[in-house]
XYZ file of C-alpha atoms in Angstrom:
745
model
C -9.474 -28.501 20.121
C -12.860 -26.927 19.578
C -13.250 -24.592 16.644
C -15.754 -22.286 18.287
C -13.752 -22.105 21.514
C -10.585 -20.719 19.916
C -12.614 -18.351 17.729
C -10.314 -18.718 14.757
C -12.295 -21.035 12.472
C -9.916 -20.693 9.526
C -7.093 -22.183 11.577
C -8.943 -25.443 11.904
C -8.918 -25.937 8.144
C -5.179 -25.568 7.906
C -2.479 -28.160 8.168
C -1.012 -26.908 11.408
C 0.889 -28.916 13.974
C 0.038 -27.241 17.260
C 1.950 -27.966 20.419
C -1.179 -27.316 22.429
C -3.135 -30.195 20.930
C -1.787 -32.537 23.587
C -3.722 -30.695 26.243
C -7.411 -30.322 26.908
C -8.411 -26.637 26.945
C -12.125 -27.169 27.246
C -12.279 -25.950 30.841
C -9.182 -23.720 30.885
C -9.246 -20.184 32.191
C -8.902 -17.152 29.945
C -5.380 -16.551 31.270
C -4.324 -20.052 30.278
C -5.525 -19.547 26.724
C -3.844 -16.136 26.574
C -0.553 -17.731 27.590
C -0.945 -20.331 24.864
C -1.065 -17.686 22.171
C 1.771 -15.708 23.712
C 3.974 -18.740 23.144
C 6.189 -18.475 20.082
C 5.388 -22.074 19.148
C 1.620 -21.955 18.735
C 1.713 -22.239 14.954
C 5.237 -23.594 14.682
C 5.728 -26.908 12.955
C 6.931 -29.232 15.679
C 10.722 -29.686 15.538
C 12.381 -33.049 15.866
C 12.717 -33.736 19.614
C 13.778 -37.367 19.810
C 15.205 -37.438 23.318
C 13.152 -34.880 25.266
C 10.494 -36.461 27.563
C 6.945 -35.847 26.320
C 5.879 -33.792 29.322
C 8.818 -31.403 28.864
C 7.788 -30.708 25.288
C 5.135 -28.392 26.691
C 6.913 -25.131 27.527
C 4.243 -24.385 30.149
C 5.872 -27.190 32.162
C 8.518 -24.694 33.315
C 6.285 -21.737 34.122
C 6.394 -20.693 37.744
C 8.623 -23.629 38.743
C 11.769 -23.472 40.845
C 14.819 -25.752 40.589
C 13.448 -29.278 40.230
C 11.890 -28.979 36.731
C 15.285 -27.846 35.402
C 16.870 -31.109 36.440
C 17.195 -33.933 33.932
C 15.159 -37.052 34.694
C 17.363 -39.957 33.679
C 16.978 -43.708 33.990
C 18.157 -45.210 37.301
C 20.830 -47.131 35.409
C 22.308 -43.930 33.989
C 25.972 -43.441 34.982
C 26.722 -40.195 33.170
C 28.715 -37.325 34.635
C 25.415 -35.649 35.505
C 24.723 -38.488 37.970
C 28.236 -39.134 39.248
C 29.464 -35.542 39.644
C 27.189 -33.548 41.948
C 29.133 -30.297 41.420
C 28.733 -30.568 37.656
C 25.040 -31.353 38.089
C 24.494 -28.345 40.357
C 26.317 -25.985 37.990
C 24.322 -27.209 34.987
C 20.908 -27.054 36.712
C 21.534 -23.623 38.237
C 22.859 -22.137 34.991
C 19.906 -23.452 32.981
C 17.464 -22.039 35.501
C 19.121 -18.602 35.359
C 19.269 -18.536 31.564
C 15.686 -19.705 31.230
C 14.447 -16.702 33.178
C 16.884 -14.219 31.596
C 16.749 -15.310 27.956
C 13.718 -17.524 27.372
C 10.934 -16.052 29.495
C 11.838 -12.383 29.262
C 9.264 -10.005 30.696
C 10.734 -6.914 29.042
C 8.873 -6.454 25.748
C 11.775 -4.669 24.068
C 14.152 -7.533 24.886
C 11.630 -10.172 23.955
C 11.267 -8.808 20.466
C 14.984 -9.191 19.800
C 14.972 -13.008 19.615
C 12.156 -15.025 18.146
C 11.193 -18.664 18.815
C 13.109 -18.864 22.108
C 10.707 -21.432 23.580
C 11.526 -23.728 20.679
C 15.226 -23.031 21.158
C 14.939 -24.012 24.810
C 13.303 -27.329 23.958
C 15.956 -28.086 21.359
C 18.737 -27.281 23.826
C 17.367 -29.734 26.397
C 16.882 -32.303 23.665
C 20.603 -32.022 22.833
C 21.544 -32.415 26.500
C 19.238 -35.423 27.011
C 20.779 -37.064 23.960
C 24.285 -36.700 25.366
C 23.424 -37.665 28.945
C 21.650 -40.823 27.726
C 24.599 -41.817 25.591
C 26.255 -44.780 27.267
C 29.520 -43.871 25.520
C 29.550 -40.268 26.734
C 32.729 -40.772 28.768
C 34.768 -41.248 25.595
C 34.001 -37.881 23.919
C 34.295 -36.145 27.303
C 37.784 -37.546 27.775
C 39.007 -36.924 24.242
C 37.400 -33.508 23.739
C 39.968 -30.817 22.905
C 38.562 -27.304 23.269
C 39.688 -24.619 20.833
C 39.853 -20.879 21.283
C 37.167 -20.309 18.650
C 34.795 -22.817 20.300
C 35.433 -21.219 23.663
C 34.540 -17.776 22.307
C 31.528 -18.882 20.252
C 30.373 -22.487 20.760
C 28.924 -23.953 17.548
C 28.700 -27.626 18.522
C 25.609 -28.182 20.694
C 26.015 -31.959 20.232
C 29.288 -31.653 22.206
C 27.944 -29.299 24.891
C 28.431 -31.673 27.830
C 31.976 -32.503 26.742
C 32.782 -28.806 26.381
C 31.349 -27.967 29.811
C 33.296 -30.830 31.386
C 36.519 -29.622 29.720
C 36.571 -26.011 30.831
C 39.694 -26.723 32.892
C 41.544 -27.572 29.670
C 41.439 -23.861 28.788
C 43.793 -21.596 30.745
C 42.480 -19.043 33.218
C 44.209 -16.309 31.202
C 42.228 -17.288 28.117
C 38.943 -17.415 30.002
C 39.746 -14.064 31.594
C 40.249 -12.527 28.137
C 37.001 -14.043 26.850
C 34.861 -13.115 29.856
C 36.527 -9.808 30.637
C 36.803 -10.727 34.306
C 38.382 -13.272 36.626
C 36.871 -16.604 35.555
C 34.647 -18.667 37.824
C 33.059 -22.007 36.848
C 29.517 -20.624 37.022
C 30.474 -17.711 34.746
C 32.077 -20.051 32.219
C 29.037 -22.353 32.240
C 26.749 -19.356 31.701
C 28.892 -18.086 28.836
C 29.047 -21.422 26.997
C 25.373 -22.303 27.407
C 24.212 -18.774 26.593
C 26.229 -18.753 23.379
C 24.941 -22.226 22.533
C 21.350 -21.045 22.964
C 22.022 -18.172 20.580
C 23.634 -20.522 18.062
C 20.710 -22.980 18.128
C 18.225 -20.116 17.769
C 19.927 -18.379 14.847
C 21.382 -21.352 12.956
C 18.737 -24.012 13.481
C 15.371 -22.875 14.813
C 14.809 -19.688 12.772
C 16.083 -21.146 9.441
C 13.972 -24.277 9.908
C 10.989 -22.107 10.754
C 11.306 -20.272 7.469
C 11.310 -23.581 5.581
C 8.035 -24.813 7.033
C 5.524 -25.826 4.400
C 2.644 -27.157 6.445
C 2.066 -24.396 8.966
C -0.590 -22.553 7.008
C -2.152 -22.155 3.615
C -0.194 -19.097 2.624
C 1.741 -21.462 0.379
C -1.298 -21.443 -1.884
C -0.075 -17.933 -2.783
C 3.397 -17.720 -4.292
C 5.019 -15.009 -2.190
C 7.807 -14.650 -4.740
C 5.366 -14.092 -7.608
C 3.583 -10.759 -7.029
C 1.206 -11.335 -9.939
C -0.358 -14.110 -7.828
C -0.940 -11.787 -4.877
C -4.200 -10.661 -6.438
C -6.381 -13.756 -7.012
C -9.512 -11.668 -7.644
C -7.813 -9.792 -10.479
C -6.579 -13.095 -11.945
C -10.185 -14.303 -12.152
C -11.006 -11.433 -14.528
C -9.956 -11.370 -18.173
C -8.773 -7.791 -18.039
C -8.137 -5.601 -21.062
C -5.093 -3.394 -20.483
C -5.050 -0.436 -22.880
C -1.820 1.544 -23.034
C -1.713 5.268 -23.846
C 1.989 6.016 -24.226
C 3.761 9.108 -25.441
C 5.690 12.220 -24.439
C 4.454 15.042 -22.241
C 1.656 17.086 -23.858
C 0.490 14.358 -26.229
C -3.111 14.127 -24.968
C -2.807 10.543 -23.705
C -4.436 11.134 -20.311
C -7.209 13.193 -21.921
C -8.197 10.246 -24.110
C -8.154 7.823 -21.191
C -10.341 10.122 -19.080
C -12.919 10.252 -21.858
C -13.279 6.477 -21.478
C -13.661 6.882 -17.715
C -16.486 9.410 -18.098
C -18.648 6.829 -19.896
C -18.186 4.130 -17.233
C -20.685 3.283 -14.501
C -17.947 2.300 -12.059
C -14.493 3.747 -12.471
C -11.424 5.177 -10.768
C -8.809 7.698 -11.828
C -5.515 6.785 -10.105
C -3.337 9.893 -10.164
C 0.230 10.401 -8.904
C -0.567 13.457 -6.796
C -3.357 14.696 -4.562
C -3.671 17.909 -6.564
C -4.035 15.923 -9.813
C -6.799 13.820 -8.265
C -8.460 17.046 -7.161
C -8.068 18.552 -10.638
C -9.830 15.585 -12.280
C -12.520 15.685 -9.591
C -13.134 19.399 -10.196
C -13.165 18.873 -13.980
C -15.764 16.123 -13.730
C -17.920 18.203 -11.390
C -17.697 21.185 -13.749
C -18.900 18.953 -16.597
C -21.818 17.738 -14.488
C -20.380 14.260 -13.922
C -20.999 12.913 -10.420
C -17.701 11.911 -8.838
C -16.117 11.060 -5.487
C -12.713 12.231 -4.248
C -10.421 9.789 -2.446
C -6.942 10.766 -1.270
C -5.006 9.926 1.851
C -5.984 13.207 3.484
C -9.341 14.015 1.905
C -12.475 11.957 1.259
C -15.560 13.417 -0.444
C -18.432 11.052 -1.195
C -21.226 12.051 -3.545
C -24.583 10.299 -3.428
C -27.016 9.667 -6.261
C -30.759 10.520 -5.938
C -31.380 7.101 -4.354
C -28.788 7.792 -1.631
C -26.151 5.427 -3.020
C -22.501 6.308 -3.479
C -21.842 7.295 -7.104
C -19.699 4.989 -9.210
C -16.849 7.259 -10.364
C -13.953 8.231 -8.105
C -10.891 10.389 -8.609
C -8.082 9.567 -6.215
C -4.417 8.875 -5.689
C -2.754 5.655 -6.799
C -2.173 4.439 -3.248
C -5.870 4.691 -2.369
C -7.275 2.469 -5.136
C -8.982 -0.536 -3.480
C -7.861 -3.684 -5.332
C -10.786 -5.599 -3.821
C -13.379 -3.402 -5.571
C -14.588 -4.231 -9.088
C -14.524 -1.428 -11.679
C -15.536 -1.121 -15.296
C -12.698 1.299 -16.064
C -9.566 2.309 -14.166
C -7.172 4.989 -15.453
C -3.622 4.602 -14.131
C -1.606 7.748 -14.811
C 2.195 8.192 -15.057
C 2.971 4.454 -15.228
C 6.728 5.117 -15.509
C 6.530 5.837 -11.785
C 6.425 2.068 -11.131
C 10.239 2.123 -11.274
C 10.445 4.794 -8.567
C 12.131 3.393 -5.465
C 10.025 5.446 -3.077
C 6.422 5.156 -4.356
C 6.737 2.824 -7.340
C 5.147 -0.161 -5.624
C 1.755 1.615 -5.661
C 1.785 1.688 -9.490
C 2.913 -1.944 -9.691
C 0.131 -2.959 -7.296
C -2.548 -1.259 -9.405
C -1.155 -2.657 -12.661
C -1.133 -6.197 -11.272
C -4.101 -6.071 -8.926
C -6.798 -3.655 -10.090
C -10.085 -5.541 -10.620
C -11.071 -3.673 -13.762
C -12.549 -4.850 -17.045
C -10.554 -2.098 -18.741
C -7.325 -0.719 -17.295
C -6.179 2.366 -19.198
C -2.490 2.943 -18.494
C -0.925 6.319 -19.336
C 2.734 7.267 -19.336
C 6.060 7.290 -21.129
C 7.156 4.872 -23.864
C 10.028 3.806 -21.606
C 7.596 1.610 -19.652
C 6.389 -0.447 -22.649
C 8.744 -3.503 -22.571
C 8.366 -3.878 -18.803
C 4.570 -3.698 -19.034
C 4.618 -6.353 -21.761
C 6.611 -8.671 -19.478
C 4.215 -8.125 -16.576
C 1.132 -8.674 -18.749
C 2.553 -12.021 -19.874
C 2.567 -13.020 -16.200
C -1.003 -11.859 -15.580
C -2.426 -13.293 -18.814
C -4.392 -10.135 -19.657
C -5.216 -8.782 -23.113
C -2.956 -5.897 -24.142
C -3.640 -3.038 -26.581
C -0.932 -0.457 -27.301
C -1.646 3.138 -28.364
C 1.266 5.489 -29.065
C 0.916 9.266 -29.292
C 2.973 12.134 -30.664
C 3.419 15.485 -28.974
C 0.697 18.052 -29.720
C 3.035 20.864 -30.664
C 6.723 21.413 -31.360
C 9.561 21.420 -28.863
C 12.884 23.075 -29.676
C 16.163 23.303 -27.771
C 17.703 26.752 -28.235
C 21.273 27.043 -29.470
C 22.417 29.585 -26.892
C 22.198 29.816 -23.126
C 20.631 33.006 -21.784
C 23.507 33.703 -19.381
C 23.508 34.054 -15.634
C 22.965 37.806 -15.783
C 19.315 37.005 -16.626
C 19.154 39.692 -19.319
C 17.516 37.259 -21.703
C 14.539 36.485 -19.473
C 11.078 36.886 -21.008
C 7.566 36.802 -19.662
C 6.345 33.176 -19.664
C 9.764 31.697 -18.780
C 10.186 29.004 -16.125
C 13.572 28.508 -14.447
C 14.222 25.043 -12.995
C 16.250 24.648 -9.798
C 16.461 21.747 -7.359
C 16.486 23.159 -3.847
C 14.277 25.543 -1.926
C 17.262 27.782 -1.233
C 18.163 28.139 -4.923
C 14.530 28.648 -5.914
C 14.007 31.471 -3.414
C 17.445 32.932 -4.214
C 16.438 33.097 -7.865
C 13.067 34.674 -7.058
C 14.711 37.427 -4.994
C 17.428 38.015 -7.596
C 14.972 38.344 -10.496
C 12.634 40.658 -8.601
C 15.614 42.791 -7.507
C 17.290 43.120 -10.925
C 14.255 43.134 -13.228
C 10.677 44.358 -13.267
C 9.311 40.844 -13.369
C 7.102 39.386 -10.642
C 8.035 35.788 -9.785
C 5.922 32.803 -8.689
C 7.541 29.749 -7.120
C 6.641 26.064 -6.959
C 8.508 23.343 -5.067
C 7.621 20.000 -3.537
C 7.206 20.858 0.142
C 4.776 23.697 -0.547
C 1.162 22.776 0.224
C -0.587 21.575 -2.961
C -3.115 24.366 -2.611
C -0.305 26.942 -2.515
C 1.249 25.392 -5.617
C -2.099 25.705 -7.407
C -2.364 29.360 -6.338
C 1.147 30.148 -7.561
C 0.443 28.339 -10.843
C -2.779 30.324 -11.319
C -0.969 33.649 -10.759
C 1.575 32.665 -13.396
C -0.977 31.308 -15.887
C -3.234 34.374 -15.779
C -0.311 36.754 -16.228
C -0.303 38.409 -12.800
C 3.173 36.948 -12.266
C 5.636 37.009 -15.172
C 8.237 34.352 -14.338
C 7.992 30.966 -12.655
C 10.875 29.475 -10.668
C 10.218 25.830 -9.824
C 11.647 22.448 -8.992
C 10.897 19.223 -10.850
C 7.583 19.282 -8.937
C 6.161 20.810 -12.137
C 6.940 17.560 -13.996
C 3.554 16.139 -13.028
C 0.203 17.472 -12.028
C -0.022 21.157 -12.898
C -1.219 22.712 -16.145
C 1.184 25.572 -16.727
C 1.321 28.065 -19.578
C 5.096 27.908 -19.918
C 6.669 29.221 -23.106
C 10.249 28.316 -22.250
C 11.944 26.013 -19.760
C 15.331 27.257 -18.503
C 17.509 24.779 -16.614
C 19.611 26.330 -13.862
C 21.573 23.073 -13.468
C 21.743 19.535 -14.764
C 22.477 18.038 -11.327
C 20.125 17.053 -8.540
C 20.659 15.970 -4.941
C 19.006 12.586 -4.336
C 19.237 12.713 -0.540
C 22.741 11.272 -0.427
C 24.721 12.453 -3.455
C 24.615 15.076 -6.180
C 23.788 13.150 -9.366
C 23.125 14.114 -13.010
C 19.536 14.366 -14.205
C 18.408 11.291 -16.104
C 17.307 11.563 -19.728
C 13.763 10.750 -18.602
C 13.779 13.570 -16.039
C 15.094 16.060 -18.612
C 12.379 15.083 -21.105
C 9.641 15.145 -18.473
C 10.583 18.649 -17.280
C 11.466 20.028 -20.699
C 8.191 18.748 -22.088
C 6.293 21.208 -19.904
C 7.219 24.003 -22.291
C 4.618 25.021 -24.854
C 1.669 23.193 -23.304
C -0.904 22.523 -26.009
C -3.987 24.737 -26.049
C -6.578 24.176 -28.732
C -7.300 27.650 -30.084
C -9.166 28.300 -33.312
C -7.858 30.932 -35.693
C -9.903 33.152 -37.952
C -9.765 30.475 -40.623
C -10.979 27.795 -38.215
C -7.531 26.181 -37.917
C -6.109 24.879 -34.645
C -2.831 26.381 -33.420
C -0.093 24.258 -31.919
C 2.314 26.349 -29.830
C 6.042 25.692 -29.862
C 7.843 25.129 -26.583
C 11.458 26.147 -26.072
C 14.205 24.766 -23.841
C 17.469 26.401 -22.805
C 19.732 26.882 -19.770
C 21.538 29.615 -17.865
C 24.929 28.057 -18.595
C 26.332 26.757 -21.894
C 27.656 23.508 -20.384
C 24.302 22.801 -18.785
C 22.600 23.484 -22.104
C 24.801 20.890 -23.849
C 23.874 18.314 -21.210
C 20.168 19.131 -21.566
C 20.376 18.886 -25.369
C 21.984 15.454 -25.110
C 19.245 14.328 -22.738
C 16.467 15.543 -25.037
C 18.062 13.821 -28.053
C 18.849 10.569 -26.217
C 16.947 7.446 -27.292
C 14.267 6.112 -24.987
C 15.806 4.158 -22.119
C 13.465 1.379 -21.128
C 12.597 0.596 -17.541
C 14.185 -2.635 -16.330
C 12.195 -3.512 -13.220
C 9.093 -2.552 -11.272
C 9.220 -1.709 -7.577
C 7.202 -4.089 -5.429
C 6.195 -4.103 -1.786
C 3.963 -6.569 0.091
C 0.351 -5.516 0.313
C -1.619 -5.333 3.542
C -3.147 -8.739 2.781
C 0.193 -10.377 1.979
C 1.785 -9.051 5.179
C -1.161 -10.359 7.188
C -0.816 -13.798 5.612
C 2.948 -13.824 6.081
C 2.412 -12.997 9.737
C 0.617 -16.325 10.200
C 4.009 -17.972 9.850
C 5.291 -16.157 12.909
C 4.224 -15.963 16.529
C 2.196 -13.135 18.037
C 4.508 -10.287 18.978
C 6.794 -10.632 15.953
C 7.950 -7.164 14.928
C 6.926 -5.740 11.592
C 10.535 -4.798 10.814
C 11.552 -8.458 11.248
C 8.764 -9.538 8.915
C 9.743 -7.003 6.256
C 13.387 -8.031 6.471
C 12.387 -11.668 5.949
C 10.314 -10.680 2.923
C 13.244 -8.796 1.429
C 15.601 -11.735 1.972
C 13.209 -14.059 0.160
C 12.591 -11.669 -2.737
C 16.312 -11.053 -3.243
C 16.802 -14.771 -3.880
C 14.315 -14.713 -6.740
C 16.154 -15.298 -10.044
C 13.767 -13.117 -12.076
C 14.801 -9.458 -11.757
C 11.589 -8.080 -13.218
C 10.827 -6.789 -9.723
C 12.958 -4.715 -7.391
C 12.579 -3.668 -3.783
C 12.650 -0.163 -2.323
C 15.287 0.912 0.144
C 14.178 -0.374 3.551
C 16.126 2.287 5.441
C 13.425 4.972 5.285
C 10.680 2.484 6.156
C 12.623 1.250 9.176
C 13.087 4.858 10.302
C 9.323 5.310 10.225
C 8.764 1.995 12.011
C 11.214 2.971 14.739
C 8.897 5.845 15.717
C 6.067 3.556 16.831
C 7.212 -0.080 16.794
C 8.257 0.017 20.444
C 4.924 1.472 21.607
C 2.838 -1.105 23.424
C -0.799 -1.301 22.427
C -0.334 -0.820 18.680
C -1.555 -3.966 16.926
C 0.113 -5.570 13.929
C -2.633 -4.275 11.620
C -2.152 -0.789 13.029
C 1.602 -1.071 12.439
C 0.970 -1.989 8.815
C -1.366 0.949 8.404
C 0.954 3.424 10.131
C 3.980 2.244 8.143
C 2.534 3.994 5.077
C 1.826 7.301 6.822
C 3.102 10.392 4.924
C 5.812 11.511 7.356
C 8.092 14.302 6.185
C 11.706 14.206 7.313
C 11.270 17.091 9.745
C 11.881 16.753 13.511
C 8.649 18.506 14.451
C 6.603 16.295 12.117
C 8.189 13.094 13.411
C 7.602 14.142 17.000
C 3.954 14.901 16.192
C 3.556 11.498 14.557
C 4.946 9.829 17.690
C 2.320 11.634 19.785
C -0.414 10.588 17.354
C 0.763 6.965 17.660
C 0.436 7.111 21.441
C -3.130 8.341 20.954
C -3.852 5.191 18.925
C -2.081 2.919 21.398
C -4.006 4.346 24.363
C -7.331 4.449 22.453
C -7.810 8.126 23.265
C -10.095 10.568 21.462
C -8.441 13.887 20.676
C -8.841 16.974 18.521
C -5.846 18.557 16.820
C -5.976 21.599 19.098
C -5.644 19.376 22.173
C -2.016 18.669 21.234
C 0.651 21.106 22.293
C 1.883 22.005 18.821
C 3.102 25.544 17.945
C -0.231 26.832 16.698
C 0.728 30.259 18.065
C 2.549 30.692 14.738
C -0.831 30.929 13.006
C -1.030 34.652 13.607
C -1.156 37.496 11.058
C 1.551 39.301 13.010
C 3.985 36.477 12.172
C 3.768 37.037 8.409
C 6.300 39.886 8.294
C 8.436 38.484 11.090
C 11.513 36.769 9.613
C 11.955 34.845 12.850
C 9.124 32.558 11.747
C 10.314 30.857 8.587
C 8.587 29.167 5.686
C 9.993 25.820 6.802
C 8.296 26.139 10.170
C 4.933 26.671 8.480
C 5.604 23.830 6.035
C 6.236 21.525 9.013
C 3.078 22.737 10.732
C 1.104 22.204 7.538
C 2.414 18.638 7.288
C 1.342 17.953 10.878
C -2.176 19.150 10.060
C -2.341 16.984 6.923
C -1.001 14.003 8.879
C -3.883 14.513 11.323
C -6.343 14.363 8.394
C -4.663 11.201 7.110
C -5.050 9.539 10.516
C -8.599 10.839 10.969
C -9.662 9.073 7.765
C -8.321 5.797 9.159
C -9.101 6.288 12.864
C -12.200 8.530 12.924
C -12.942 7.511 16.498
C -9.571 8.725 17.793
C -8.903 11.886 15.755
C -11.935 14.178 15.816
C -13.037 17.747 15.128
C -11.723 17.886 11.572
C -13.629 21.157 11.086
C -11.228 22.984 13.410
C -8.278 21.242 11.790
C -9.513 22.411 8.381
C -9.625 26.000 9.624
C -6.015 25.659 10.801
C -5.069 24.219 7.411
C -6.560 27.137 5.476
C -4.913 29.689 7.762
C -1.534 27.942 7.479
C -1.836 27.962 3.666
C -2.694 31.652 3.750
C 0.382 32.537 5.810
C 2.659 30.467 3.549
C 1.259 32.250 0.488
C 1.666 35.679 2.087
C 5.218 34.919 3.204
C 6.135 33.935 -0.343
C 4.499 37.056 -1.723
C 6.249 39.389 0.746
C 9.593 37.595 0.692
C 12.468 40.013 1.274
C 15.322 37.613 2.013
C 15.918 33.912 1.694
C 14.877 32.137 4.910
C 17.119 29.172 3.991
C 20.279 31.258 3.636
C 21.416 30.523 7.202
C 20.075 27.397 8.822
C 21.736 26.838 12.156
C 20.888 23.744 14.137
C 19.784 25.885 17.055
C 17.254 27.988 15.182
C 14.100 27.767 13.113
C 12.409 24.419 12.880
C 15.013 22.843 15.157
C 14.269 25.240 18.009
C 10.543 24.617 17.647
C 11.152 20.870 17.873
C 13.257 21.202 21.011
C 10.630 23.457 22.562
C 7.702 21.107 21.969
C 9.096 17.557 21.905
C 8.726 16.954 25.646
C 5.413 18.728 26.115
């Protein structure tokens, strides 16, 4: 095989046993080569086929043929039942031909993706049959074979296939009728037995053996079960990992950022887009040239020579592990245990190519980091910090009548409905003006609400745990409305870490000089609306540090691409991810854990069936920020078809409900906050895709105008809120009705 002809030079250096090496492709047509790589055996280690004739070991031997190639070519001296019983021979040949075209060479893409390596399964099946037909003592097992009910339902003995087919009369018609669900005929019984045998060989022999191959490619040079070895470039560097660990408001991130400012090449890896933007704005205000890199927004700054400047502020997920840095700051390291996004923190900790990696976060992460650093072989320095200011838990709850509320208080609730209920109740029963912050609000709206609270225009803040990271808030007192939180499935108690993270937002340190030149350290206070909740919060604040046990891990883009070399073209990404999970779960070391695959598979199901989306595109799209809203999911599906069809489209060319972006809708309760939140997420998803597919998703200027207008309406709706839009959420109204209206357009 010629290296330049196949155009995959790296393949030629690998220890691969290719089925196609027995043929000369020098003068083959393009279609012939295409068919070769559509075969599921092109990189498969050749299975043991001791009895199958050499020419039949090429699956192309059967393509386009009629009956004759499905016959078995036996020696003239052969006296098996296949030679002596013409009816048996006809049934076997006809059944194999039918099953070959219905199960092996399936034209329907959706069916084809359900069973992998079927060409190999076919070859192994015929090898089994050749072995039995060439056995001179075949008559003995055929005569003595005693079929069982279980073997009749699900054959598991391919080495006895001929004997089982010859003995179908030993099973009563009533039994066959129950198994087949219809009046039994010999051809139906043959089809049932052989079809089930094909499935058994595929699932119990071919696929397991395929996963054990060791010579198919050089991915074995990387230990898939050892994530620290996924990043060979980082392992070449003697990194210095410097920990900055302490409670909220201890100045740990501030110290790390000071190190970043002095670097020529550096990256701030923040947990949120608004935090990355905050650091970017801070650097710009201080006259430090800096880039911004988030999933939805990219701003590149050039130096006087026209080169991209060396410092970047971005989100954790966007840090390029292939780029060398002098300093990287990784913020909120305790997030590496988060089942949803934790793998991004683990990837940066293990794979960032940085001379100095400054890691900020809670003390709970220390033992786990020490274990991981032992695996990477890096130098480790530990800095521990104390809180800059006092934090006290009050002895009494303020009561649900809210009489004890004071300006500067922040009430914590854990659902949009409760947050907006509380805002309306406070503004109705007191003279206080209330700002709100929760996760699904646009980051820009959260910043606006925070600013109104910080500068005193609004008196009270009602928020979710979204305030735990990212926003500087002048909160005097944190008031917990509850100590329970819904995790998407069940209502569960807040963890000690969550209580400390949220409670620590009270009394944020501000360096203010007194008349005597001293620096004041404000005291933060914590309480609750209910006495029982207050007791739970007090216990959480006083609880000892609970150390993280494992870091969430997920295969990187590069690892998935290398794993894919073990499988044939057309293998689904969901199959690949399931195989990865099965291998990782067998690993004895529990220092790593895997996220729940359910949400990822839901995202994959949106686009995995769409023809024209490459494997690399599937990998890229699998990390898209898709909110669990029907309208957003439907929009993402339409965006995926744009990619599959290689179209070029602006956001306004899609039939989304942009008619909602109208000033007249602000005071109309028919158009809810949730509808605008969904629309905002669609716009941001368009930006995310435009950064990755700039040739397909264009006119970002118009999209940015829509974004600003959507943010404005959300802000105005919050400001003019008269009743809770989440009080009554029927399945036929609101966001649901918008989805039904637009999903088929």
